[in-house]
Each structure stands twice: as structure tokens, then as C-alpha cells.
Amino acid sequence: MIAMLRECGLAHKTIIFVLNEFDYFAQGKQRLLYSLLDAMQSVTSQAVVIGVSCRLDVDQLLEKRVRSRFSHRKLLFLPPSKEDTERFMEHILSLPVDSSLPHNYTVEFNARLKKILSDERFKELINTYLSFNSTIGHLVRFLFQAVSYLDLDVGFLSLENFKTALSSMQRQPKLECIRDCSILELYLLVCMKRLEVKEQNSYNFNSVMTEYKSIHDSFQTSDYYARNVCLRAFEHLLQHQLISFADNRGHNQSVEFRPVKLLISLAELHQGLKSYRLCPMFYLDLIKIGFWILPLVQACKLHKIPAFDSFLVCYVNYYCCGASFLPLKMVKVAFSRQLS
Amino acid sequence: MAKEEGLQVTRRTTRYSASNNAVEPTKPTEFYKPTLNDLGFRQQPLGFEDLLSCFPGRSTQVLELLRLLGPLNSPMFPVLVYGGPSTGKTSVTLQVFRHLNRPFVYSSCVTCYNPRILFESILNQLWFHRKNSGHSYSSVKRCERPSDFVNYLREASESVIDNLKGNSGKLSSKLSGQPNGTMVYLVFDNLERVRDWDKSSTILPFLFNLCDILKMPEVGLIFISSTSPDTYYLNIGYLEPIPLYFPDYTEDDLRQIFMANQVNRKLYTSFLDVVLRPFCRVTRRIDELSAAFSSLFKKYSEPLSDMEVAPNEDMKRRLFTHLRPHITTALNETFQVRSQPLLKAETNQETKKKNSSRMSGIREDFDKMDFHMSTSAKYLLISAFLASRNPATLDASLFDSTGVSDSRKRKRKASEKSMEQKKMAEQELLMKGPGTFPLERLLAIFQCITSLAEDSLDEEGSDELTIEGGSGGLMSDVLLQLSSLCNANFIIKGGSCPLEGSTRYRTAVSEDLALKVARSLKFPLSKYLYRR
């Protein structure tokens, strides 16, 4: 390569090396980068190396010897401004006048498009969208979806197309996953959340099963299934990626003993349970019990309040701060369990 | 085309097997040469109404996919079809292509388990090359690196598209069942497997960016995955494909699916009324439900002498009471495929006319092992289980030379502290799992146990099987047995101990299975188990 560079230098030809996804080149030993930059410095050649990357700190990734040969010039490309985006959209969506389509149609189409683009509701919609993601690639994808909603009978774009495209972009995959789960799987998720609230940092399938059993004992639920069925539900949760293994030791142990962690937050779980069509309200209450009462009881223990009545006073006070109420029976049961 | 067994088991005929019945490997000269027609779905084209009726509950997804694919010859953005397992993603996609009759190339990341096989499979299909013994099952081009793949793919697609363009003008193409249009679609199935590959950090972004890299609007990409798009975390900016979500079936959809192709619809409706709701609380996956329902339906219709009859209220009640005990057992088992002798045992028990005895009979069947193992393998498994369960210091007292062990702890009054310690120890056992043991310990325990077994046999004076030459007959292939137990995942081979450098093993069987094995050998396992 050095010989080639020399040749090109003698022939007064400049070579530009463009390295896309530059951070991938900066992994590992960076031999390519080093030899390239070295060749440029030591040979009479006219060459430029331009690296393109998404990471802002990519020059921190370079090794010392490479960085010393780097000229430290950085060009920052910002996402386009709002005006530029609007101009871009108009340009990309309007039909060219000299295409093979009939002339009247293209004129009409472009006129309607202009009307939509200047509509206030459309501007609002685009603002919502851009606050979510303002890269051009994503915008093109959004526009493609809007165009695909085009009603072929009508033949013109309408504001509804853009609205439907926007709503289809706003998805929440974890929420969808929760809605897909069966009731037993939700139950296991609730058990794991309670274990987390109890500050048991690492837990595995067996500890979840003990929690499951203890809930069944104290609350007499109807959903009590055998261990292998629960193991299968557990594996479904792993497949859905709602939980995952917390260790990397891999296949040294069977599924039941490997520690797991939840990949959804309490808020997501709560929201998912609320929107689940047939979810027993009981599960929501279970989480609420775990989340609110347990710390409350622990606090009561610290202050040495033994009686249930005084605890109830604290409970009511706490709940006046904005949490939701639970049936009294559940409160009693949870309280007695905690104190035992 | 929706079968009762669920959409995952569709009879998806491959393009080659559908189009030729005459590939005879004995004649080396006559090999099937795929042509352009093979890129389409070589079956009767499917009308739109048929497409929708094939997939109950999936009409929105079908319509969305049709909308994203667009009219003929319209370029498309990459699409990611995702949803839970057995929700019909692959079958819907393929049937949509059959309906549209457009050329596509299908490859699954399960069968193509590394990048090279994936690339070569796609290129083989595009170049109409079939691996045969004529050129020793080689692909048309060796392709390992993504850069080569892009170049070859461009060449291949261009030639296919030229072919399609050339033929699309002629009228005869429509008659000969050629696929429509001048676009080629690449379908990548089971994309979630790519995350587990070695080179997944480069291959995944490559696949997602393939649209950009290739820069050919005539090639459309469709990815099918069973995990949602947010599980593909990539560091670089990549073109996110348009997601198309396949939710799990609702109960009504499940009912429609199960009702399809049923002979006696009224009977099956009453059956579903009874079982669908409780089973849906456990799982909504259709493959598991269909496995459970098929056996339950047989039991449900047992009292009926005439299968064609439509049941009235009275009969429904009778059938329900007959089925009810079976529902609870069925809810608590997963994928029990009964072998023949167990069925016979059940029919014997039914003649006893007692509900309770039948229930206990079923439970007894569960206590027997339902697969075969050789005697030495069983002893090895038991010794592995004991080695994992008991601490090493106890071995000497349990397996002393007289062969008599006395591990019954004297009953001491449990003090508060010891109860707490017991609880902690139990917790630890739950968390840590079975312990590891080196090979030597396993063999030592095995020796002790088998010598015990021989002694007991000698005492009984049985003349059934005499073990020749002491324990020689049992010890001969112990190491072979050990490796086969490891392969069957009964024993897990762990890393080597840092001090000694020998590999350590760990049992992966549950206590139930070990007890079953011990019972089949008449070995008193509970005497040897260390109970804290």
C-alpha cells in the first residue's frame, strides 16, 4: 500500500480514505488505523483519512500512538433544524412534475400536499414526532409509513395518513409483551417484584416458587399450579425477555438455580397489569401491598408500634399522601405476616 | 390451511419438493435444476378471502403486511415481523407471498446457524443452484465475509431481476405460473438466533443495514423474530425496520382456530366451553394448548358411543363431570405424551369403578420412570446425585466398609438458633443449587453403592442376574456412561477447580427423578440423603 501511495503522490493524485462506523475500527488492536495513519505521515503522499462515526467520544477510544498521529479535527453534524426538516419533507413527498404520471394529477397532488404541510395540526404532529426522534433516517421511515397508508382509491395524501403513521410509531414493546402473558406468567412477575421490594437482591426460580407458595398460603388464590408448569411459564418469560439471567456463567447450572433479574420496572408492570383485559385486580393489590405496606411495617417496627390500630393510623397518614387504598382484610393479613 | 395442531405445524411445502417428484439420487445425471419459477410459491395461488379465512384473528396483521409490501414493483422499507412463538408469523408471511405471487428467498437462522451458511443459502437460491452429490454438495460460491456477500448478492439479484423483467413482458409467463413483478424479497426467519452467534455484533448491524449497503430498491427485506425490536440493542446507528406486531391470540381467536376442521362442531364447542378458560390462565400458546386438548378431548368423548351426536344440556353436564378430575391433573402437567402401556393400565383401572382409585392409579404411573437407562447408568446417576447433595465430609460415615449406613440423626430438641440456622441453610440450598464434585469422589461413591447392590443381591440369593467377577461387569464402561449422562444434561460438567486442575461435575436432576431411579433399582436413597 505504501508503494501505491507513493505512486499516487508522484502522479499528484489525492486519495481520500473514508472509514465509516469508525468506532468499529477503534476496537481491538487498531492495527489498520495505525498502519494507515503511519503510512500517511511517512510517505510522500497526498492522502486524507476521514472517519465517520455516531459516537461523540470516538477519539477517546484511540490508542495513544494512533491519537498522536491524529490531527484532532472534528466536524460535528447536527440533526437538521425544523425549517430544514420541513423543506426536506416537502421536497421528498411532492411528485416530480415531469414524471410519467398525468400532469393534472401531479399538480393536484402537490397542491394538496402543500395544504397539509401548512396545516396547524400537521405542524403539531410533526413537532411531537421530532421531539421523539429527529434523525433523517427515522423521518424517512415515518414518511414511508404515512405514504403506505395512502388510500389507493382516493389517490391523495391526507392528514389522517400521518396521524395513523404517528400512532403506529408510538409503541411500547414491553407493555405489549405483558399483555401477551398468561395469568400465571403475570403471577410470577408479581412474585419477582415483591422479592425485589423485599430487597432480596439476587433470586432464582426456587426463591420465586417459595414466594408463590407463601402468597398462595396467605391469600388462598385459585391459581396454584405444579412446579413444572411454573417452570414452563418461567421459560416463556425468559423468551419474551421480560426477565433475564443475571449471571454470565452460562450453562453451568440448570435453569432453576441461575439468578434472574427483572427487565421491566414497577411502573411498566403496573401499567401493563392495568391494561390487561382479564387481569384479576388481586395482582395489582399484591404489588401495592408489596410496595407500600412492607416499608411501612418496617418503619413501624423501628418505632416499636406493636398494635394494629396504631399501624392503621400510620397507614392512613401515608395514604393521604397520595397512594391508593387497599381492602382492609388484605392490609391485616400483610401486617400479621410481616410481624411474624 | 389452518390445521388443528396450530399454525406452527403448517404443511409448508418447500419449493423444490412441490415442483418435482422425480429427484432420484440414484441417477446422478438427472438432477433438478431450479428455475425462476421456483422463487415463487409453487402452489395454487391463494385468493384474498381465503388468505384471511386461513388465519382467524390475524386480519389486521395480514392487511398491514400487504400495505407495507405495497402494490407491484413498489420499493419497501425493511420490515420486522415480531411476536411470541407460534403466533403465525412465518406462515402469514409465506402465505401472503403466495397470495401476491411474488418471488422471494427464504432462509431461517435456525438451519443456517452461522453467517457463512446463511449467505451461501441465499446465494444458492438466487442463482438457482441446488446442492447435490454431483458437485459434492458445495454451494455455488464460497462466501464468508459480509463484504463478499454484498457483492455476490448484488450480482445475483441483478441477474434475477433482469430475468424477471425480460419475462414479464411476455404473456406466456402468466400462464406458466411465473411470479409477478420485478422485485425480489429476502425473508430472514428466526432472527433472534443471530444474537447468540459469535459474530453477532457485526452480523446484526450488517443485516439491518443491508438495505442501505446494497442500495438496490428492487430488493426488499423482511425479518421475522420472536423477540421485540428493543432486544436488538446496537451501538451504531442503524436503520430500524418497520415493526409489525403479532400479538398472542385472544380466547375468541383460539376458539376459532380450534374449531376449524373439527368433525363434530357442537361437541367440540361444548368441550372448549369447559376447558378453554382454565387453560388460558396458564398459557396461551397454541402448540401447548393443542397438545393438552387433543388428549383431553379423547377423554371427554369416551362415554359417548356415537361421535356424531350433538350434545344437549343433560349430556353436556354428564360429560363435564366425567372430565373434571382430568382437567386438574392436565393443568398440572406439561406435554405428557403417554406411551401405550400406560394407556392400557388406565383402561384396567377404569373397570374398578372408583374415582379415587383411578386417581391414585394415575399417580402411580407417574412414579415410574418413563425412559430406559442401563443399570450402571442408573447407579451412576444416583451416586452423582448423592455426591451433589451431601457434603464431602459425610462420605466416610455414610459409605463405610461394612456397607451399612446409619444416617438417621438422633432427634435433638431443636433450639431457636438451630432452627434459624436450618432456615438459612435451606435458603442457601435454594439459591446455590447442587454442589460440585470431582470425578474421583463420584467413582468412589459408585463403587460403594454397587458393592452394596451386589451384597444385597447375594443375600437374596436371586439367580436372575449374577454380576460377574465382582464389580467388574458394572465398572467397565463407567466413563462412557458418564459422558453420555453429561450429554443428556443429567450431569453438568463444570469448570476445573483452580487448586487441583481437575474438572468438577454437578448434578442437574431433581430429587423426584433421583427417587424414581432409585425406586426402580430398589435402592434406599433416602437413607443416604443428608437432611439438615
PDB file of N, CA, C and O in Angstrom, chain A residues 191-223:
ATOM      1  N   CYS A 191     -44.604 -11.968  41.748  1.00  0.00           N
ATOM      2  CA  CYS A 191     -43.785 -12.554  42.818  1.00  0.00           C
ATOM      3  C   CYS A 191     -42.378 -12.014  42.781  1.00  0.00           C
ATOM      4  O   CYS A 191     -41.788 -11.665  43.817  1.00  0.00           O
ATOM      5  N   MET A 192     -41.821 -11.908  41.588  1.00  0.00           N
ATOM      6  CA  MET A 192     -40.446 -11.421  41.490  1.00  0.00           C
ATOM      7  C   MET A 192     -40.355  -9.973  41.933  1.00  0.00           C
ATOM      8  O   MET A 192     -39.392  -9.560  42.576  1.00  0.00           O
ATOM      9  N   LYS A 193     -41.380  -9.189  41.605  1.00  0.00           N
ATOM     10  CA  LYS A 193     -41.360  -7.788  42.000  1.00  0.00           C
ATOM     11  C   LYS A 193     -41.403  -7.673  43.508  1.00  0.00           C
ATOM     12  O   LYS A 193     -40.720  -6.830  44.089  1.00  0.00           O
ATOM     13  N   ARG A 194     -42.194  -8.532  44.130  1.00  0.00           N
ATOM     14  CA  ARG A 194     -42.262  -8.478  45.577  1.00  0.00           C
ATOM     15  C   ARG A 194     -40.927  -8.864  46.205  1.00  0.00           C
ATOM     16  O   ARG A 194     -40.512  -8.296  47.202  1.00  0.00           O
ATOM     17  N   LEU A 195     -40.264  -9.843  45.595  1.00  0.00           N
ATOM     18  CA  LEU A 195     -38.951 -10.213  46.122  1.00  0.00           C
ATOM     19  C   LEU A 195     -37.986  -9.044  46.017  1.00  0.00           C
ATOM     20  O   LEU A 195     -37.176  -8.795  46.916  1.00  0.00           O
ATOM     21  N   GLU A 196     -38.095  -8.337  44.930  1.00  0.00           N
ATOM     22  CA  GLU A 196     -37.209  -7.186  44.753  1.00  0.00           C
ATOM     23  C   GLU A 196     -37.497  -6.124  45.790  1.00  0.00           C
ATOM     24  O   GLU A 196     -36.585  -5.493  46.328  1.00  0.00           O
ATOM     25  N   VAL A 197     -38.792  -5.903  46.048  1.00  0.00           N
ATOM     26  CA  VAL A 197     -39.160  -4.883  47.032  1.00  0.00           C
ATOM     27  C   VAL A 197     -38.661  -5.266  48.402  1.00  0.00           C
ATOM     28  O   VAL A 197     -38.262  -4.424  49.202  1.00  0.00           O
ATOM     29  N   LYS A 198     -38.684  -6.575  48.675  1.00  0.00           N
ATOM     30  CA  LYS A 198     -38.184  -7.024  49.970  1.00  0.00           C
ATOM     31  C   LYS A 198     -36.666  -6.950  50.035  1.00  0.00           C
ATOM     32  O   LYS A 198     -36.059  -7.449  50.975  1.00  0.00           O
ATOM     33  N   GLU A 199     -36.095  -6.380  49.020  1.00  0.00           N
ATOM     34  CA  GLU A 199     -34.649  -6.162  48.970  1.00  0.00           C
ATOM     35  C   GLU A 199     -33.858  -7.446  48.987  1.00  0.00           C
ATOM     36  O   GLU A 199     -32.797  -7.535  49.587  1.00  0.00           O
ATOM     37  N   GLN A 200     -34.407  -8.417  48.323  1.00  0.00           N
ATOM     38  CA  GLN A 200     -33.630  -9.619  48.130  1.00  0.00           C
ATOM     39  C   GLN A 200     -32.968  -9.440  46.778  1.00  0.00           C
ATOM     40  O   GLN A 200     -33.613  -9.512  45.737  1.00  0.00           O
ATOM     41  N   ASN A 201     -31.677  -9.170  46.790  1.00  0.00           N
ATOM     42  CA  ASN A 201     -31.078  -8.695  45.556  1.00  0.00           C
ATOM     43  C   ASN A 201     -30.938  -9.754  44.497  1.00  0.00           C
ATOM     44  O   ASN A 201     -31.122  -9.491  43.329  1.00  0.00           O
ATOM     45  N   SER A 202     -30.561 -10.937  44.903  1.00  0.00           N
ATOM     46  CA  SER A 202     -30.455 -11.964  43.876  1.00  0.00           C
ATOM     47  C   SER A 202     -31.415 -13.088  44.219  1.00  0.00           C
ATOM     48  O   SER A 202     -31.484 -13.547  45.343  1.00  0.00           O
ATOM     49  N   TYR A 203     -32.190 -13.473  43.248  1.00  0.00           N
ATOM     50  CA  TYR A 203     -33.151 -14.532  43.484  1.00  0.00           C
ATOM     51  C   TYR A 203     -33.203 -15.396  42.249  1.00  0.00           C
ATOM     52  O   TYR A 203     -32.900 -14.948  41.151  1.00  0.00           O
ATOM     53  N   ASN A 204     -33.575 -16.641  42.436  1.00  0.00           N
ATOM     54  CA  ASN A 204     -33.695 -17.523  41.278  1.00  0.00           C
ATOM     55  C   ASN A 204     -35.078 -18.158  41.282  1.00  0.00           C
ATOM     56  O   ASN A 204     -35.941 -17.772  42.081  1.00  0.00           O
ATOM     57  N   PHE A 205     -35.271 -19.105  40.427  1.00  0.00           N
ATOM     58  CA  PHE A 205     -36.597 -19.685  40.257  1.00  0.00           C
ATOM     59  C   PHE A 205     -37.102 -20.294  41.547  1.00  0.00           C
ATOM     60  O   PHE A 205     -38.286 -20.203  41.882  1.00  0.00           O
ATOM     61  N   ASN A 206     -36.199 -20.919  42.308  1.00  0.00           N
ATOM     62  CA  ASN A 206     -36.651 -21.552  43.549  1.00  0.00           C
ATOM     63  C   ASN A 206     -37.170 -20.534  44.549  1.00  0.00           C
ATOM     64  O   ASN A 206     -38.183 -20.761  45.218  1.00  0.00           O
ATOM     65  N   SER A 207     -36.485 -19.390  44.652  1.00  0.00           N
ATOM     66  CA  SER A 207     -36.987 -18.393  45.604  1.00  0.00           C
ATOM     67  C   SER A 207     -38.308 -17.823  45.125  1.00  0.00           C
ATOM     68  O   SER A 207     -39.192 -17.507  45.938  1.00  0.00           O
ATOM     69  N   VAL A 208     -38.463 -17.696  43.803  1.00  0.00           N
ATOM     70  CA  VAL A 208     -39.758 -17.229  43.289  1.00  0.00           C
ATOM     71  C   VAL A 208     -40.847 -18.218  43.651  1.00  0.00           C
ATOM     72  O   VAL A 208     -41.967 -17.837  43.992  1.00  0.00           O
ATOM     73  N   MET A 209     -40.511 -19.519  43.591  1.00  0.00           N
ATOM     74  CA  MET A 209     -41.503 -20.522  43.934  1.00  0.00           C
ATOM     75  C   MET A 209     -41.895 -20.456  45.399  1.00  0.00           C
ATOM     76  O   MET A 209     -43.064 -20.664  45.743  1.00  0.00           O
ATOM     77  N   THR A 210     -40.930 -20.181  46.272  1.00  0.00           N
ATOM     78  CA  THR A 210     -41.294 -20.066  47.682  1.00  0.00           C
ATOM     79  C   THR A 210     -42.204 -18.876  47.897  1.00  0.00           C
ATOM     80  O   THR A 210     -43.168 -18.947  48.669  1.00  0.00           O
ATOM     81  N   GLU A 211     -41.929 -17.778  47.225  1.00  0.00           N
ATOM     82  CA  GLU A 211     -42.794 -16.599  47.341  1.00  0.00           C
ATOM     83  C   GLU A 211     -44.193 -16.916  46.831  1.00  0.00           C
ATOM     84  O   GLU A 211     -45.200 -16.542  47.428  1.00  0.00           O
ATOM     85  N   TYR A 212     -44.233 -17.634  45.701  1.00  0.00           N
ATOM     86  CA  TYR A 212     -45.501 -18.050  45.103  1.00  0.00           C
ATOM     87  C   TYR A 212     -46.314 -18.852  46.095  1.00  0.00           C
ATOM     88  O   TYR A 212     -47.499 -18.637  46.323  1.00  0.00           O
ATOM     89  N   LYS A 213     -45.608 -19.801  46.745  1.00  0.00           N
ATOM     90  CA  LYS A 213     -46.298 -20.662  47.687  1.00  0.00           C
ATOM     91  C   LYS A 213     -46.785 -19.854  48.879  1.00  0.00           C
ATOM     92  O   LYS A 213     -47.879 -20.063  49.376  1.00  0.00           O
ATOM     93  N   SER A 214     -45.956 -18.907  49.353  1.00  0.00           N
ATOM     94  CA  SER A 214     -46.354 -18.152  50.534  1.00  0.00           C
ATOM     95  C   SER A 214     -47.532 -17.257  50.215  1.00  0.00           C
ATOM     96  O   SER A 214     -48.429 -17.086  51.053  1.00  0.00           O
ATOM     97  N   ILE A 215     -47.586 -16.697  49.017  1.00  0.00           N
ATOM     98  CA  ILE A 215     -48.756 -15.892  48.650  1.00  0.00           C
ATOM     99  C   ILE A 215     -49.991 -16.776  48.624  1.00  0.00           C
ATOM    100  O   ILE A 215     -51.061 -16.409  49.113  1.00  0.00           O
ATOM    101  N   HIS A 216     -49.822 -17.961  48.061  1.00  0.00           N
ATOM    102  CA  HIS A 216     -50.972 -18.864  47.989  1.00  0.00           C
ATOM    103  C   HIS A 216     -51.445 -19.232  49.382  1.00  0.00           C
ATOM    104  O   HIS A 216     -52.645 -19.317  49.655  1.00  0.00           O
ATOM    105  N   ASP A 217     -50.492 -19.431  50.288  1.00  0.00           N
ATOM    106  CA  ASP A 217     -50.898 -19.801  51.639  1.00  0.00           C
ATOM    107  C   ASP A 217     -51.630 -18.676  52.325  1.00  0.00           C
ATOM    108  O   ASP A 217     -52.609 -18.895  53.031  1.00  0.00           O
ATOM    109  N   SER A 218     -51.122 -17.460  52.156  1.00  0.00           N
ATOM    110  CA  SER A 218     -51.753 -16.387  52.929  1.00  0.00           C
ATOM    111  C   SER A 218     -53.002 -15.857  52.270  1.00  0.00           C
ATOM    112  O   SER A 218     -53.902 -15.402  52.951  1.00  0.00           O
ATOM    113  N   PHE A 219     -53.086 -15.908  50.959  1.00  0.00           N
ATOM    114  CA  PHE A 219     -54.240 -15.278  50.323  1.00  0.00           C
ATOM    115  C   PHE A 219     -55.194 -16.249  49.669  1.00  0.00           C
ATOM    116  O   PHE A 219     -56.183 -15.835  49.097  1.00  0.00           O
ATOM    117  N   GLN A 220     -54.879 -17.536  49.690  1.00  0.00           N
ATOM    118  CA  GLN A 220     -55.801 -18.544  49.176  1.00  0.00           C
ATOM    119  C   GLN A 220     -56.247 -18.260  47.753  1.00  0.00           C
ATOM    120  O   GLN A 220     -57.426 -18.162  47.463  1.00  0.00           O
ATOM    121  N   THR A 221     -55.283 -18.087  46.889  1.00  0.00           N
ATOM    122  CA  THR A 221     -55.660 -17.842  45.494  1.00  0.00           C
ATOM    123  C   THR A 221     -56.084 -19.134  44.831  1.00  0.00           C
ATOM    124  O   THR A 221     -55.824 -20.226  45.332  1.00  0.00           O
ATOM    125  N   SER A 222     -56.679 -18.997  43.671  1.00  0.00           N
ATOM    126  CA  SER A 222     -57.098 -20.207  42.967  1.00  0.00           C
ATOM    127  C   SER A 222     -56.073 -20.654  41.958  1.00  0.00           C
ATOM    128  O   SER A 222     -56.163 -21.728  41.396  1.00  0.00           O
ATOM    129  N   ASP A 223     -55.081 -19.842  41.713  1.00  0.00           N
ATOM    130  CA  ASP A 223     -54.122 -20.159  40.654  1.00  0.00           C
ATOM    131  C   ASP A 223     -52.901 -20.828  41.228  1.00  0.00           C
ATOM    132  O   ASP A 223     -51.840 -20.243  41.250  1.00  0.00           O
TER     133      ASP A 223
END
